[in-house]
PDB file of C-alpha atoms in Angstrom:
ATOM      1  CA  UNK A   1      -0.025  -0.016   0.009  1.00  0.00           C
ATOM      2  CA  UNK A   2       0.985   3.593  -0.635  1.00  0.00           C
ATOM      3  CA  UNK A   3       0.179   6.941   0.927  1.00  0.00           C
ATOM      4  CA  UNK A   4      -0.060  10.206  -0.980  1.00  0.00           C
ATOM      5  CA  UNK A   5       2.207  13.201  -0.424  1.00  0.00           C
ATOM      6  CA  UNK A   6       0.459  16.552  -0.042  1.00  0.00           C
ATOM      7  CA  UNK A   7       3.292  18.989   0.753  1.00  0.00           C
ATOM      8  CA  UNK A   8       6.825  19.228  -0.642  1.00  0.00           C
ATOM      9  CA  UNK A   9       9.285  21.532   1.105  1.00  0.00           C
ATOM     10  CA  UNK A  10      13.010  21.898   0.982  1.00  0.00           C
ATOM     11  CA  UNK A  11      15.702  22.752   3.432  1.00  0.00           C
ATOM     12  CA  UNK A  12      19.432  22.590   4.128  1.00  0.00           C
ATOM     13  CA  UNK A  13      20.924  20.111   6.587  1.00  0.00           C
ATOM     14  CA  UNK A  14      23.388  22.328   8.482  1.00  0.00           C
ATOM     15  CA  UNK A  15      25.398  19.297   9.638  1.00  0.00           C
ATOM     16  CA  UNK A  16      26.082  17.826   6.201  1.00  0.00           C
ATOM     17  CA  UNK A  17      25.447  21.063   4.274  1.00  0.00           C
ATOM     18  CA  UNK A  18      23.192  18.998   1.979  1.00  0.00           C
ATOM     19  CA  UNK A  19      19.781  19.922   0.598  1.00  0.00           C
ATOM     20  CA  UNK A  20      16.842  17.954   2.057  1.00  0.00           C
ATOM     21  CA  UNK A  21      13.400  17.424   0.596  1.00  0.00           C
ATOM     22  CA  UNK A  22      10.569  16.938   3.109  1.00  0.00           C
ATOM     23  CA  UNK A  23       7.558  15.035   1.792  1.00  0.00           C
ATOM     24  CA  UNK A  24       4.566  15.280   4.113  1.00  0.00           C
ATOM     25  CA  UNK A  25       2.087  12.435   4.034  1.00  0.00           C
ATOM     26  CA  UNK A  26      -1.402  13.662   3.178  1.00  0.00           C
ATOM     27  CA  UNK A  27      -3.566  14.594   6.162  1.00  0.00           C
ATOM     28  CA  UNK A  28      -0.866  13.640   8.700  1.00  0.00           C
ATOM     29  CA  UNK A  29       2.018  15.168  10.628  1.00  0.00           C
ATOM     30  CA  UNK A  30       4.416  12.522   9.210  1.00  0.00           C
ATOM     31  CA  UNK A  31       7.230  13.607   6.948  1.00  0.00           C
ATOM     32  CA  UNK A  32       9.917  11.759   4.978  1.00  0.00           C
ATOM     33  CA  UNK A  33      13.253  13.561   4.656  1.00  0.00           C
ATOM     34  CA  UNK A  34      15.241  12.780   1.498  1.00  0.00           C
ATOM     35  CA  UNK A  35      18.728  14.183   1.054  1.00  0.00           C
ATOM     36  CA  UNK A  36      19.568  15.232  -2.499  1.00  0.00           C
ATOM     37  CA  UNK A  37      22.356  16.877  -4.403  1.00  0.00           C
ATOM     38  CA  UNK A  38      22.782  20.611  -4.935  1.00  0.00           C
ATOM     39  CA  UNK A  39      21.979  20.522  -8.686  1.00  0.00           C
ATOM     40  CA  UNK A  40      18.825  18.514  -8.066  1.00  0.00           C
ATOM     41  CA  UNK A  41      17.777  20.935  -5.344  1.00  0.00           C
ATOM     42  CA  UNK A  42      18.255  23.836  -7.726  1.00  0.00           C
ATOM     43  CA  UNK A  43      16.144  22.091 -10.426  1.00  0.00           C
ATOM     44  CA  UNK A  44      13.456  21.190  -7.872  1.00  0.00           C
ATOM     45  CA  UNK A  45      13.335  24.798  -6.543  1.00  0.00           C
ATOM     46  CA  UNK A  46      12.934  26.072 -10.105  1.00  0.00           C
ATOM     47  CA  UNK A  47      10.140  23.564 -10.678  1.00  0.00           C
ATOM     48  CA  UNK A  48       8.319  24.320  -7.432  1.00  0.00           C
ATOM     49  CA  UNK A  49       8.429  28.040  -8.229  1.00  0.00           C
ATOM     50  CA  UNK A  50       7.437  27.344 -11.870  1.00  0.00           C
ATOM     51  CA  UNK A  51      10.428  29.308 -13.100  1.00  0.00           C
ATOM     52  CA  UNK A  52      11.392  29.007 -16.736  1.00  0.00           C
ATOM     53  CA  UNK A  53      14.951  28.695 -17.955  1.00  0.00           C
ATOM     54  CA  UNK A  54      16.271  30.226 -21.186  1.00  0.00           C
ATOM     55  CA  UNK A  55      17.106  26.727 -22.501  1.00  0.00           C
ATOM     56  CA  UNK A  56      15.450  23.403 -21.650  1.00  0.00           C
ATOM     57  CA  UNK A  57      16.921  21.454 -18.758  1.00  0.00           C
ATOM     58  CA  UNK A  58      17.238  17.689 -18.917  1.00  0.00           C
ATOM     59  CA  UNK A  59      13.849  17.090 -17.297  1.00  0.00           C
ATOM     60  CA  UNK A  60      12.156  19.512 -19.718  1.00  0.00           C
ATOM     61  CA  UNK A  61      13.780  17.826 -22.701  1.00  0.00           C
ATOM     62  CA  UNK A  62      12.700  14.418 -21.505  1.00  0.00           C
ATOM     63  CA  UNK A  63       9.116  15.560 -20.851  1.00  0.00           C
ATOM     64  CA  UNK A  64       8.955  17.101 -24.302  1.00  0.00           C
ATOM     65  CA  UNK A  65      10.152  13.804 -25.818  1.00  0.00           C
ATOM     66  CA  UNK A  66       7.525  11.857 -23.863  1.00  0.00           C
ATOM     67  CA  UNK A  67       4.801  14.249 -24.930  1.00  0.00           C
ATOM     68  CA  UNK A  68       5.804  13.919 -28.591  1.00  0.00           C
ATOM     69  CA  UNK A  69       5.733  10.092 -28.300  1.00  0.00           C
ATOM     70  CA  UNK A  70       2.255  10.131 -26.706  1.00  0.00           C
ATOM     71  CA  UNK A  71       3.275   9.299 -23.107  1.00  0.00           C
ATOM     72  CA  UNK A  72       2.097  10.988 -19.976  1.00  0.00           C
ATOM     73  CA  UNK A  73       3.520  10.877 -16.465  1.00  0.00           C
ATOM     74  CA  UNK A  74       0.865   9.319 -14.231  1.00  0.00           C
ATOM     75  CA  UNK A  75       2.495   9.259 -10.806  1.00  0.00           C
ATOM     76  CA  UNK A  76       5.697   8.875  -8.847  1.00  0.00           C
ATOM     77  CA  UNK A  77       6.244   6.196  -6.243  1.00  0.00           C
ATOM     78  CA  UNK A  78       8.904   6.115  -3.581  1.00  0.00           C
ATOM     79  CA  UNK A  79       9.205   2.345  -3.287  1.00  0.00           C
ATOM     80  CA  UNK A  80      12.238   1.297  -1.235  1.00  0.00           C
ATOM     81  CA  UNK A  81      15.134   2.314   0.927  1.00  0.00           C
ATOM     82  CA  UNK A  82      18.336   0.244   1.008  1.00  0.00           C
ATOM     83  CA  UNK A  83      21.448   1.291   2.864  1.00  0.00           C
ATOM     84  CA  UNK A  84      20.133   4.875   3.316  1.00  0.00           C
ATOM     85  CA  UNK A  85      19.376   5.228  -0.416  1.00  0.00           C
ATOM     86  CA  UNK A  86      15.782   5.739  -1.532  1.00  0.00           C
ATOM     87  CA  UNK A  87      14.457   4.167  -4.715  1.00  0.00           C
ATOM     88  CA  UNK A  88      11.606   5.542  -6.812  1.00  0.00           C
ATOM     89  CA  UNK A  89       9.576   4.681  -9.875  1.00  0.00           C
ATOM     90  CA  UNK A  90       8.086   6.985 -12.435  1.00  0.00           C
ATOM     91  CA  UNK A  91       4.904   5.561 -13.893  1.00  0.00           C
ATOM     92  CA  UNK A  92       4.176   6.546 -17.482  1.00  0.00           C
ATOM     93  CA  UNK A  93       1.027   5.833 -19.471  1.00  0.00           C
ATOM     94  CA  UNK A  94       0.402   5.459 -23.214  1.00  0.00           C
ATOM     95  CA  UNK A  95      -2.770   4.137 -24.772  1.00  0.00           C
ATOM     96  CA  UNK A  96      -3.945   2.616 -21.495  1.00  0.00           C
ATOM     97  CA  UNK A  97      -0.677   0.787 -20.838  1.00  0.00           C
ATOM     98  CA  UNK A  98       1.563   1.640 -17.888  1.00  0.00           C
ATOM     99  CA  UNK A  99       5.316   1.680 -18.077  1.00  0.00           C
ATOM    100  CA  UNK A 100       7.306   1.789 -14.880  1.00  0.00           C
ATOM    101  CA  UNK A 101      10.862   3.061 -14.781  1.00  0.00           C
ATOM    102  CA  UNK A 102      13.388   3.090 -11.963  1.00  0.00           C
ATOM    103  CA  UNK A 103      14.473   6.619 -10.998  1.00  0.00           C
ATOM    104  CA  UNK A 104      16.369   8.548  -8.381  1.00  0.00           C
ATOM    105  CA  UNK A 105      13.785  10.076  -6.017  1.00  0.00           C
ATOM    106  CA  UNK A 106      15.057  13.590  -6.758  1.00  0.00           C
ATOM    107  CA  UNK A 107      14.506  13.212 -10.507  1.00  0.00           C
ATOM    108  CA  UNK A 108      11.138  11.548  -9.965  1.00  0.00           C
ATOM    109  CA  UNK A 109      10.005  14.308  -7.623  1.00  0.00           C
ATOM    110  CA  UNK A 110      11.110  16.967 -10.108  1.00  0.00           C
ATOM    111  CA  UNK A 111       9.139  15.227 -12.838  1.00  0.00           C
ATOM    112  CA  UNK A 112       6.067  14.997 -10.540  1.00  0.00           C
ATOM    113  CA  UNK A 113       6.272  18.717  -9.704  1.00  0.00           C
ATOM    114  CA  UNK A 114       6.726  19.704 -13.346  1.00  0.00           C
ATOM    115  CA  UNK A 115       3.773  17.573 -14.512  1.00  0.00           C
ATOM    116  CA  UNK A 116       1.643  18.101 -11.382  1.00  0.00           C
ATOM    117  CA  UNK A 117       1.100  14.371 -10.792  1.00  0.00           C
ATOM    118  CA  UNK A 118       0.782  12.709  -7.372  1.00  0.00           C
ATOM    119  CA  UNK A 119       3.698  11.360  -5.379  1.00  0.00           C
ATOM    120  CA  UNK A 120       3.109   8.197  -3.300  1.00  0.00           C
ATOM    121  CA  UNK A 121       5.302   6.628  -0.635  1.00  0.00           C
ATOM    122  CA  UNK A 122       5.183   2.966   0.256  1.00  0.00           C
ATOM    123  CA  UNK A 123       3.741   2.334   3.734  1.00  0.00           C
ATOM    124  CA  UNK A 124       6.813   0.417   4.941  1.00  0.00           C
ATOM    125  CA  UNK A 125       9.046   3.398   4.166  1.00  0.00           C
ATOM    126  CA  UNK A 126       6.758   5.676   6.097  1.00  0.00           C
ATOM    127  CA  UNK A 127       6.725   3.291   9.076  1.00  0.00           C
ATOM    128  CA  UNK A 128      10.519   2.891   9.090  1.00  0.00           C
ATOM    129  CA  UNK A 129      11.637   6.438   8.114  1.00  0.00           C
ATOM    130  CA  UNK A 130       8.723   8.796   8.822  1.00  0.00           C
ATOM    131  CA  UNK A 131       9.288  11.533  11.334  1.00  0.00           C
ATOM    132  CA  UNK A 132       6.767  13.538  13.296  1.00  0.00           C
ATOM    133  CA  UNK A 133       6.850  17.021  11.852  1.00  0.00           C
ATOM    134  CA  UNK A 134       3.959  18.417  13.841  1.00  0.00           C
ATOM    135  CA  UNK A 135       6.387  20.805  15.588  1.00  0.00           C
ATOM    136  CA  UNK A 136       7.200  22.292  12.131  1.00  0.00           C
ATOM    137  CA  UNK A 137       4.648  24.935  11.147  1.00  0.00           C
ATOM    138  CA  UNK A 138       3.665  24.171   7.541  1.00  0.00           C
ATOM    139  CA  UNK A 139       1.018  26.430   6.108  1.00  0.00           C
ATOM    140  CA  UNK A 140      -0.621  26.027   2.717  1.00  0.00           C
ATOM    141  CA  UNK A 141      -0.019  28.978   0.441  1.00  0.00           C
ATOM    142  CA  UNK A 142      -3.104  30.970  -0.442  1.00  0.00           C
ATOM    143  CA  UNK A 143      -3.641  34.331  -2.009  1.00  0.00           C
ATOM    144  CA  UNK A 144      -5.947  35.126   0.911  1.00  0.00           C
ATOM    145  CA  UNK A 145      -3.456  34.040   3.552  1.00  0.00           C
ATOM    146  CA  UNK A 146      -4.287  35.126   7.099  1.00  0.00           C
ATOM    147  CA  UNK A 147      -1.769  36.826   9.367  1.00  0.00           C
ATOM    148  CA  UNK A 148      -1.510  33.556  11.368  1.00  0.00           C
ATOM    149  CA  UNK A 149      -0.809  31.550   8.172  1.00  0.00           C
ATOM    150  CA  UNK A 150       1.742  34.159   7.063  1.00  0.00           C
ATOM    151  CA  UNK A 151       3.439  33.884  10.468  1.00  0.00           C
ATOM    152  CA  UNK A 152       3.504  30.064  10.231  1.00  0.00           C
ATOM    153  CA  UNK A 153       5.026  30.316   6.747  1.00  0.00           C
ATOM    154  CA  UNK A 154       7.674  32.723   8.107  1.00  0.00           C
ATOM    155  CA  UNK A 155       8.442  30.342  11.029  1.00  0.00           C
ATOM    156  CA  UNK A 156       8.707  27.401   8.636  1.00  0.00           C
ATOM    157  CA  UNK A 157      11.034  29.328   6.341  1.00  0.00           C
ATOM    158  CA  UNK A 158      13.223  30.075   9.357  1.00  0.00           C
ATOM    159  CA  UNK A 159      13.119  26.421  10.398  1.00  0.00           C
ATOM    160  CA  UNK A 160      14.197  25.303   6.886  1.00  0.00           C
ATOM    161  CA  UNK A 161      16.957  27.912   6.786  1.00  0.00           C
ATOM    162  CA  UNK A 162      18.323  26.595  10.123  1.00  0.00           C
ATOM    163  CA  UNK A 163      17.541  22.923   9.578  1.00  0.00           C
ATOM    164  CA  UNK A 164      19.770  20.619  11.621  1.00  0.00           C
ATOM    165  CA  UNK A 165      19.250  16.825  11.531  1.00  0.00           C
ATOM    166  CA  UNK A 166      20.675  16.611  15.074  1.00  0.00           C
ATOM    167  CA  UNK A 167      17.715  18.683  16.253  1.00  0.00           C
ATOM    168  CA  UNK A 168      15.324  16.155  14.657  1.00  0.00           C
ATOM    169  CA  UNK A 169      17.193  13.254  16.251  1.00  0.00           C
ATOM    170  CA  UNK A 170      17.136  14.965  19.657  1.00  0.00           C
ATOM    171  CA  UNK A 171      13.373  15.580  19.296  1.00  0.00           C
ATOM    172  CA  UNK A 172      12.780  11.859  18.702  1.00  0.00           C
ATOM    173  CA  UNK A 173      15.163  10.817  21.427  1.00  0.00           C
ATOM    174  CA  UNK A 174      13.341  13.047  23.908  1.00  0.00           C
ATOM    175  CA  UNK A 175       9.946  11.804  22.695  1.00  0.00           C
ATOM    176  CA  UNK A 176      11.098   8.211  23.066  1.00  0.00           C
ATOM    177  CA  UNK A 177      12.202   8.863  26.608  1.00  0.00           C
ATOM    178  CA  UNK A 178       8.736  10.319  27.429  1.00  0.00           C
ATOM    179  CA  UNK A 179       6.977   7.246  25.984  1.00  0.00           C
ATOM    180  CA  UNK A 180       9.256   4.871  27.937  1.00  0.00           C
ATOM    181  CA  UNK A 181       8.405   6.737  31.134  1.00  0.00           C
ATOM    182  CA  UNK A 182      11.929   8.162  31.689  1.00  0.00           C
TER     183      UNK A 182
END
């Protein structure tokens, strides 16, 4: 079984100085952090912000090729994690037939953002790697944003700018102690 992602955010892990994607599971406070490369983070940020580049990037070129051949991107699935490496599939469709291709999660997520298709994460990955992100204020963007939502967005931006994986680990360690009665 899979769960759908409803929010994609990005940050910088201050410890490793690596970009991190946070995928929030729909209607929950569970997030999956995925560390990616700097180039991929740049492409994803451009995609999230719907910014155009003067020349097509690799993802744009590939999507144009697919379109010309009659394929559509149907969905992205994060399917496995082995030795701290996530695995993803991009599911394409043509004439009612699905084609499934192995992909790096960063590329798959960029394709999903560019084509506005859903991203799903396998339940076992969520169980093993999901983190409680309820302490992170994530507000949905809206043209009629309230002051409270604007403040939450500002707080979240500050959190992302100062993201530190050790803080996340400490949060879970402290929560685990509370549950164990320590």
